[in-house]
PDB file of C-alpha atoms in Angstrom:
ATOM      1  CA  MET A   2      -0.066   0.050  -0.218  1.00 64.00           C
ATOM      2  CA  GLY A   3       1.143   3.534  -0.674  1.00 87.00           C
ATOM      3  CA  LEU A   4       0.804   6.764   0.369  1.00 92.00           C
ATOM      4  CA  ASP A   5      -2.415   7.711   1.978  1.00 93.00           C
ATOM      5  CA  ARG A   6      -2.959  11.035   0.851  1.00 93.00           C
ATOM      6  CA  GLU A   7      -5.802  11.400   2.916  1.00 94.00           C
ATOM      7  CA  ARG A   8      -3.729  10.976   6.411  1.00 94.00           C
ATOM      8  CA  ILE A   9      -1.159  13.389   5.194  1.00 95.00           C
ATOM      9  CA  MET A  10      -3.406  16.428   4.221  1.00 95.00           C
ATOM     10  CA  ALA A  11      -4.890  15.938   6.951  1.00 97.00           C
ATOM     11  CA  LYS A  12      -1.710  16.832   9.278  1.00 97.00           C
ATOM     12  CA  ILE A  13      -0.901  19.212   7.106  1.00 97.00           C
ATOM     13  CA  GLY A  14      -3.688  20.897   7.728  1.00 97.00           C
ATOM     14  CA  TYR A  15      -3.586  20.509  11.667  1.00 98.00           C
ATOM     15  CA  ILE A  16       0.451  21.989  11.649  1.00 98.00           C
ATOM     16  CA  ARG A  17      -1.094  24.713   9.455  1.00 98.00           C
ATOM     17  CA  GLU A  18      -4.292  24.581  12.056  1.00 98.00           C
ATOM     18  CA  GLN A  19      -1.735  25.091  15.197  1.00 98.00           C
ATOM     19  CA  VAL A  20       0.880  27.532  13.500  1.00 98.00           C
ATOM     20  CA  ALA A  21      -2.081  29.928  12.275  1.00 98.00           C
ATOM     21  CA  SER A  22      -3.466  30.278  16.038  1.00 97.00           C
ATOM     22  CA  ILE A  23      -0.089  30.290  17.613  1.00 98.00           C
ATOM     23  CA  SER A  24       0.476  33.658  15.019  1.00 98.00           C
ATOM     24  CA  GLU A  25      -3.195  34.999  16.010  1.00 98.00           C
ATOM     25  CA  LEU A  26      -1.968  34.421  19.614  1.00 97.00           C
ATOM     26  CA  LEU A  27       1.168  36.642  18.962  1.00 97.00           C
ATOM     27  CA  LYS A  28      -0.601  38.784  17.321  1.00 97.00           C
ATOM     28  CA  SER A  29      -3.303  40.083  19.451  1.00 98.00           C
ATOM     29  CA  LYS A  30      -0.767  39.450  22.880  1.00 97.00           C
ATOM     30  CA  LYS A  31       2.339  41.202  23.616  1.00 97.00           C
ATOM     31  CA  LYS A  32       5.173  39.003  25.359  1.00 97.00           C
ATOM     32  CA  GLU A  33       5.330  39.938  29.067  1.00 97.00           C
ATOM     33  CA  ASP A  34       1.089  38.457  28.678  1.00 97.00           C
ATOM     34  CA  ILE A  35       2.151  35.939  27.161  1.00 97.00           C
ATOM     35  CA  LEU A  36       5.317  35.306  29.981  1.00 97.00           C
ATOM     36  CA  MET A  37       3.253  36.022  32.731  1.00 97.00           C
ATOM     37  CA  ASP A  38      -0.019  33.583  32.162  1.00 97.00           C
ATOM     38  CA  PRO A  39       0.467  29.797  32.685  1.00 95.00           C
ATOM     39  CA  TRP A  40      -1.867  28.679  30.895  1.00 97.00           C
ATOM     40  CA  LEU A  41      -0.701  30.706  27.747  1.00 97.00           C
ATOM     41  CA  VAL A  42       2.397  29.653  28.146  1.00 96.00           C
ATOM     42  CA  ARG A  43       0.547  26.053  28.598  1.00 94.00           C
ATOM     43  CA  GLY A  44      -0.955  26.420  24.900  1.00 96.00           C
ATOM     44  CA  LEU A  45       2.305  27.431  23.168  1.00 96.00           C
ATOM     45  CA  LYS A  46       3.695  24.431  24.670  1.00 95.00           C
ATOM     46  CA  TYR A  47       0.917  22.161  23.322  1.00 96.00           C
ATOM     47  CA  SER A  48       0.508  24.064  20.169  1.00 97.00           C
ATOM     48  CA  LEU A  49       4.369  23.180  19.640  1.00 97.00           C
ATOM     49  CA  GLN A  50       4.229  19.884  20.717  1.00 97.00           C
ATOM     50  CA  THR A  51       1.505  18.751  18.761  1.00 98.00           C
ATOM     51  CA  ALA A  52       2.643  20.474  15.831  1.00 98.00           C
ATOM     52  CA  VAL A  53       6.132  18.446  15.567  1.00 98.00           C
ATOM     53  CA  GLU A  54       4.597  15.864  16.183  1.00 98.00           C
ATOM     54  CA  ALA A  55       2.538  15.978  13.137  1.00 98.00           C
ATOM     55  CA  MET A  56       5.291  15.845  11.508  1.00 98.00           C
ATOM     56  CA  ILE A  57       7.232  13.112  12.705  1.00 98.00           C
ATOM     57  CA  ASP A  58       3.877  11.427  12.548  1.00 97.00           C
ATOM     58  CA  LEU A  59       4.296  12.365   8.739  1.00 97.00           C
ATOM     59  CA  ALA A  60       8.073  11.940   8.132  1.00 97.00           C
ATOM     60  CA  TYR A  61       6.860   7.521   9.543  1.00 97.00           C
ATOM     61  CA  HIS A  62       4.612   7.474   7.270  1.00 96.00           C
ATOM     62  CA  ILE A  63       6.869   8.866   4.165  1.00 96.00           C
ATOM     63  CA  ALA A  64       9.711   7.125   5.268  1.00 96.00           C
ATOM     64  CA  ALA A  65       7.649   3.863   5.369  1.00 95.00           C
ATOM     65  CA  LYS A  66       5.187   4.007   2.361  1.00 94.00           C
ATOM     66  CA  LYS A  67       7.732   5.960  -0.145  1.00 93.00           C
ATOM     67  CA  PHE A  68      11.351   4.489   1.190  1.00 93.00           C
ATOM     68  CA  GLY A  69      10.446   1.202   2.352  1.00 93.00           C
ATOM     69  CA  HIS A  70      11.964   2.074   5.382  1.00 90.00           C
ATOM     70  CA  ALA A  71      10.581   1.941   9.361  1.00 91.00           C
ATOM     71  CA  PRO A  72      11.790   4.847  11.084  1.00 94.00           C
ATOM     72  CA  GLY A  73      14.012   3.692  14.454  1.00 95.00           C
ATOM     73  CA  ASP A  74      12.540   7.002  16.009  1.00 96.00           C
ATOM     74  CA  ALA A  75      11.962  10.212  14.834  1.00 96.00           C
ATOM     75  CA  ARG A  76      15.132  11.417  14.078  1.00 96.00           C
ATOM     76  CA  ASP A  77      16.358   8.437  12.103  1.00 97.00           C
ATOM     77  CA  ALA A  78      12.363   9.256   9.870  1.00 97.00           C
ATOM     78  CA  MET A  79      13.943  12.603   9.220  1.00 97.00           C
ATOM     79  CA  ARG A  80      17.441  11.217   7.816  1.00 97.00           C
ATOM     80  CA  ILE A  81      15.083   8.509   5.573  1.00 97.00           C
ATOM     81  CA  LEU A  82      13.556  11.342   4.003  1.00 97.00           C
ATOM     82  CA  PHE A  83      16.666  13.129   3.345  1.00 97.00           C
ATOM     83  CA  GLU A  84      18.120  10.370   2.175  1.00 96.00           C
ATOM     84  CA  GLY A  85      15.526  10.234  -0.267  1.00 94.00           C
ATOM     85  CA  GLY A  86      15.949  13.379  -1.524  1.00 94.00           C
ATOM     86  CA  LEU A  87      12.700  15.018   0.363  1.00 94.00           C
ATOM     87  CA  ILE A  88      14.820  17.826   2.155  1.00 95.00           C
ATOM     88  CA  THR A  89      18.378  19.155   2.397  1.00 95.00           C
ATOM     89  CA  ARG A  90      20.770  18.299   4.874  1.00 95.00           C
ATOM     90  CA  ASP A  91      20.362  22.120   6.598  1.00 96.00           C
ATOM     91  CA  ARG A  92      16.155  21.382   6.964  1.00 96.00           C
ATOM     92  CA  LEU A  93      17.239  17.916   8.819  1.00 97.00           C
ATOM     93  CA  THR A  94      19.201  19.813  11.001  1.00 97.00           C
ATOM     94  CA  VAL A  95      16.510  22.202  11.765  1.00 97.00           C
ATOM     95  CA  TYR A  96      14.052  19.376  12.024  1.00 97.00           C
ATOM     96  CA  SER A  97      16.036  17.357  14.558  1.00 96.00           C
ATOM     97  CA  ALA A  98      16.291  20.432  17.038  1.00 95.00           C
ATOM     98  CA  MET A  99      12.129  20.852  16.799  1.00 96.00           C
ATOM     99  CA  ILE A 100      12.015  17.020  17.309  1.00 96.00           C
ATOM    100  CA  GLY A 101      14.730  17.763  20.560  1.00 93.00           C
ATOM    101  CA  PHE A 102      12.123  20.596  21.756  1.00 93.00           C
ATOM    102  CA  ARG A 103       9.467  18.535  21.605  1.00 94.00           C
ATOM    103  CA  ASN A 104      11.850  15.471  23.753  1.00 92.00           C
ATOM    104  CA  ARG A 105      12.505  18.344  26.255  1.00 90.00           C
ATOM    105  CA  VAL A 106       8.360  19.563  26.566  1.00 90.00           C
ATOM    106  CA  VAL A 107       7.177  15.854  26.613  1.00 90.00           C
ATOM    107  CA  HIS A 108       9.902  14.061  28.788  1.00 87.00           C
ATOM    108  CA  GLY A 109      11.416  16.996  30.838  1.00 79.00           C
ATOM    109  CA  TYR A 110       8.313  19.915  31.614  1.00 61.00           C
ATOM    110  CA  GLN A 111      10.690  22.068  34.315  1.00 62.00           C
ATOM    111  CA  GLU A 112      13.876  22.198  31.641  1.00 77.00           C
ATOM    112  CA  VAL A 113      11.914  24.316  28.677  1.00 89.00           C
ATOM    113  CA  SER A 114      11.731  28.022  29.990  1.00 92.00           C
ATOM    114  CA  ALA A 115       8.421  29.633  29.095  1.00 93.00           C
ATOM    115  CA  GLU A 116      10.908  32.370  27.070  1.00 95.00           C
ATOM    116  CA  LYS A 117      11.846  29.598  25.362  1.00 93.00           C
ATOM    117  CA  VAL A 118       8.718  28.013  24.304  1.00 94.00           C
ATOM    118  CA  TYR A 119       7.803  31.781  23.146  1.00 97.00           C
ATOM    119  CA  GLU A 120      10.873  32.452  21.417  1.00 96.00           C
ATOM    120  CA  MET A 121      10.151  28.943  19.580  1.00 94.00           C
ATOM    121  CA  ALA A 122       6.828  30.595  18.987  1.00 96.00           C
ATOM    122  CA  ARG A 123       7.895  34.094  17.583  1.00 96.00           C
ATOM    123  CA  ASN A 124      11.244  33.290  14.888  1.00 94.00           C
ATOM    124  CA  GLU A 125      10.870  29.288  14.313  1.00 93.00           C
ATOM    125  CA  LEU A 126       7.208  28.796  12.758  1.00 96.00           C
ATOM    126  CA  GLY A 127       8.090  29.118   8.745  1.00 96.00           C
ATOM    127  CA  ASP A 128       9.658  26.037  10.059  1.00 97.00           C
ATOM    128  CA  PHE A 129       6.296  24.087  10.156  1.00 98.00           C
ATOM    129  CA  GLU A 130       5.585  25.566   6.128  1.00 96.00           C
ATOM    130  CA  LYS A 131       8.888  24.849   5.425  1.00 96.00           C
ATOM    131  CA  PHE A 132       8.591  21.161   6.072  1.00 97.00           C
ATOM    132  CA  ILE A 133       5.283  20.988   4.120  1.00 97.00           C
ATOM    133  CA  CYS A 134       6.331  22.147   0.917  1.00 95.00           C
ATOM    134  CA  GLU A 135       9.257  19.739   1.376  1.00 94.00           C
ATOM    135  CA  ILE A 136       7.748  16.624   1.828  1.00 93.00           C
ATOM    136  CA  GLY A 137       5.139  17.930  -1.077  1.00 88.00           C
ATOM    137  CA  ALA A 138       6.795  16.757  -3.330  1.00 84.00           C
ATOM    138  CA  VAL A 139       5.613  13.311  -2.812  1.00 85.00           C
ATOM    139  CA  LEU A 140       2.125  14.500  -3.351  1.00 83.00           C
ATOM    140  CA  GLU A 141       2.838  16.414  -6.457  1.00 79.00           C
ATOM    141  CA  GLU A 142       4.552  12.925  -7.921  1.00 73.00           C
ATOM    142  CA  GLY A 143       1.289  10.999  -6.737  1.00 58.00           C
ATOM    143  CA  GLU A 144      -0.557  13.568  -8.973  1.00 58.00           C
ATOM    144  CA  ASN A 145       1.631  13.523 -11.425  1.00 56.00           C
ATOM    145  CA  ARG A 146       1.246   9.367 -11.716  1.00 52.00           C
ATOM    146  CA  THR A 147      -1.944   9.285 -11.654  1.00 47.00           C
ATOM    147  CA  ASN A 148      -2.322  12.866 -14.674  1.00 49.00           C
ATOM    148  CA  ASP A 149       0.171   9.911 -16.682  1.00 48.00           C
ATOM    149  CA  GLY A 150      -1.838   7.175 -15.859  1.00 49.00           C
ATOM    150  CA  ARG A 151       1.198   5.186 -14.392  1.00 47.00           C
TER     151      ARG A 151
END
């Protein structure tokens, strides 16, 4: 069985939804107001964490279905995408750092400061769209094959 286009599109939609929500929060609140409100910081953490998890899910799915490799972990999944030519070496480094952020949020709650969460939200949201654009090549391949009758 090949790539599940519906699943991929749902994950992409989820990532974009999280990014849009974070962007809206950053536009509507001052940094100090966000950092002083533990619920807003928790919400940012959760949105960032789950957006990264959706990226990881996509990487696992593409690695398994397109490249025939069952990744050992999230970074391995990204490595497979790199070796398959979907993402660049520079982006592999960025996505590995995002996975590290997610791991710290999930496994070491105290290790991620509110300031770090805010900075990631403020400065690194564009990385999600870059990932989506890079993996979009697999969707285009599937469309081209369907349109060509192959």
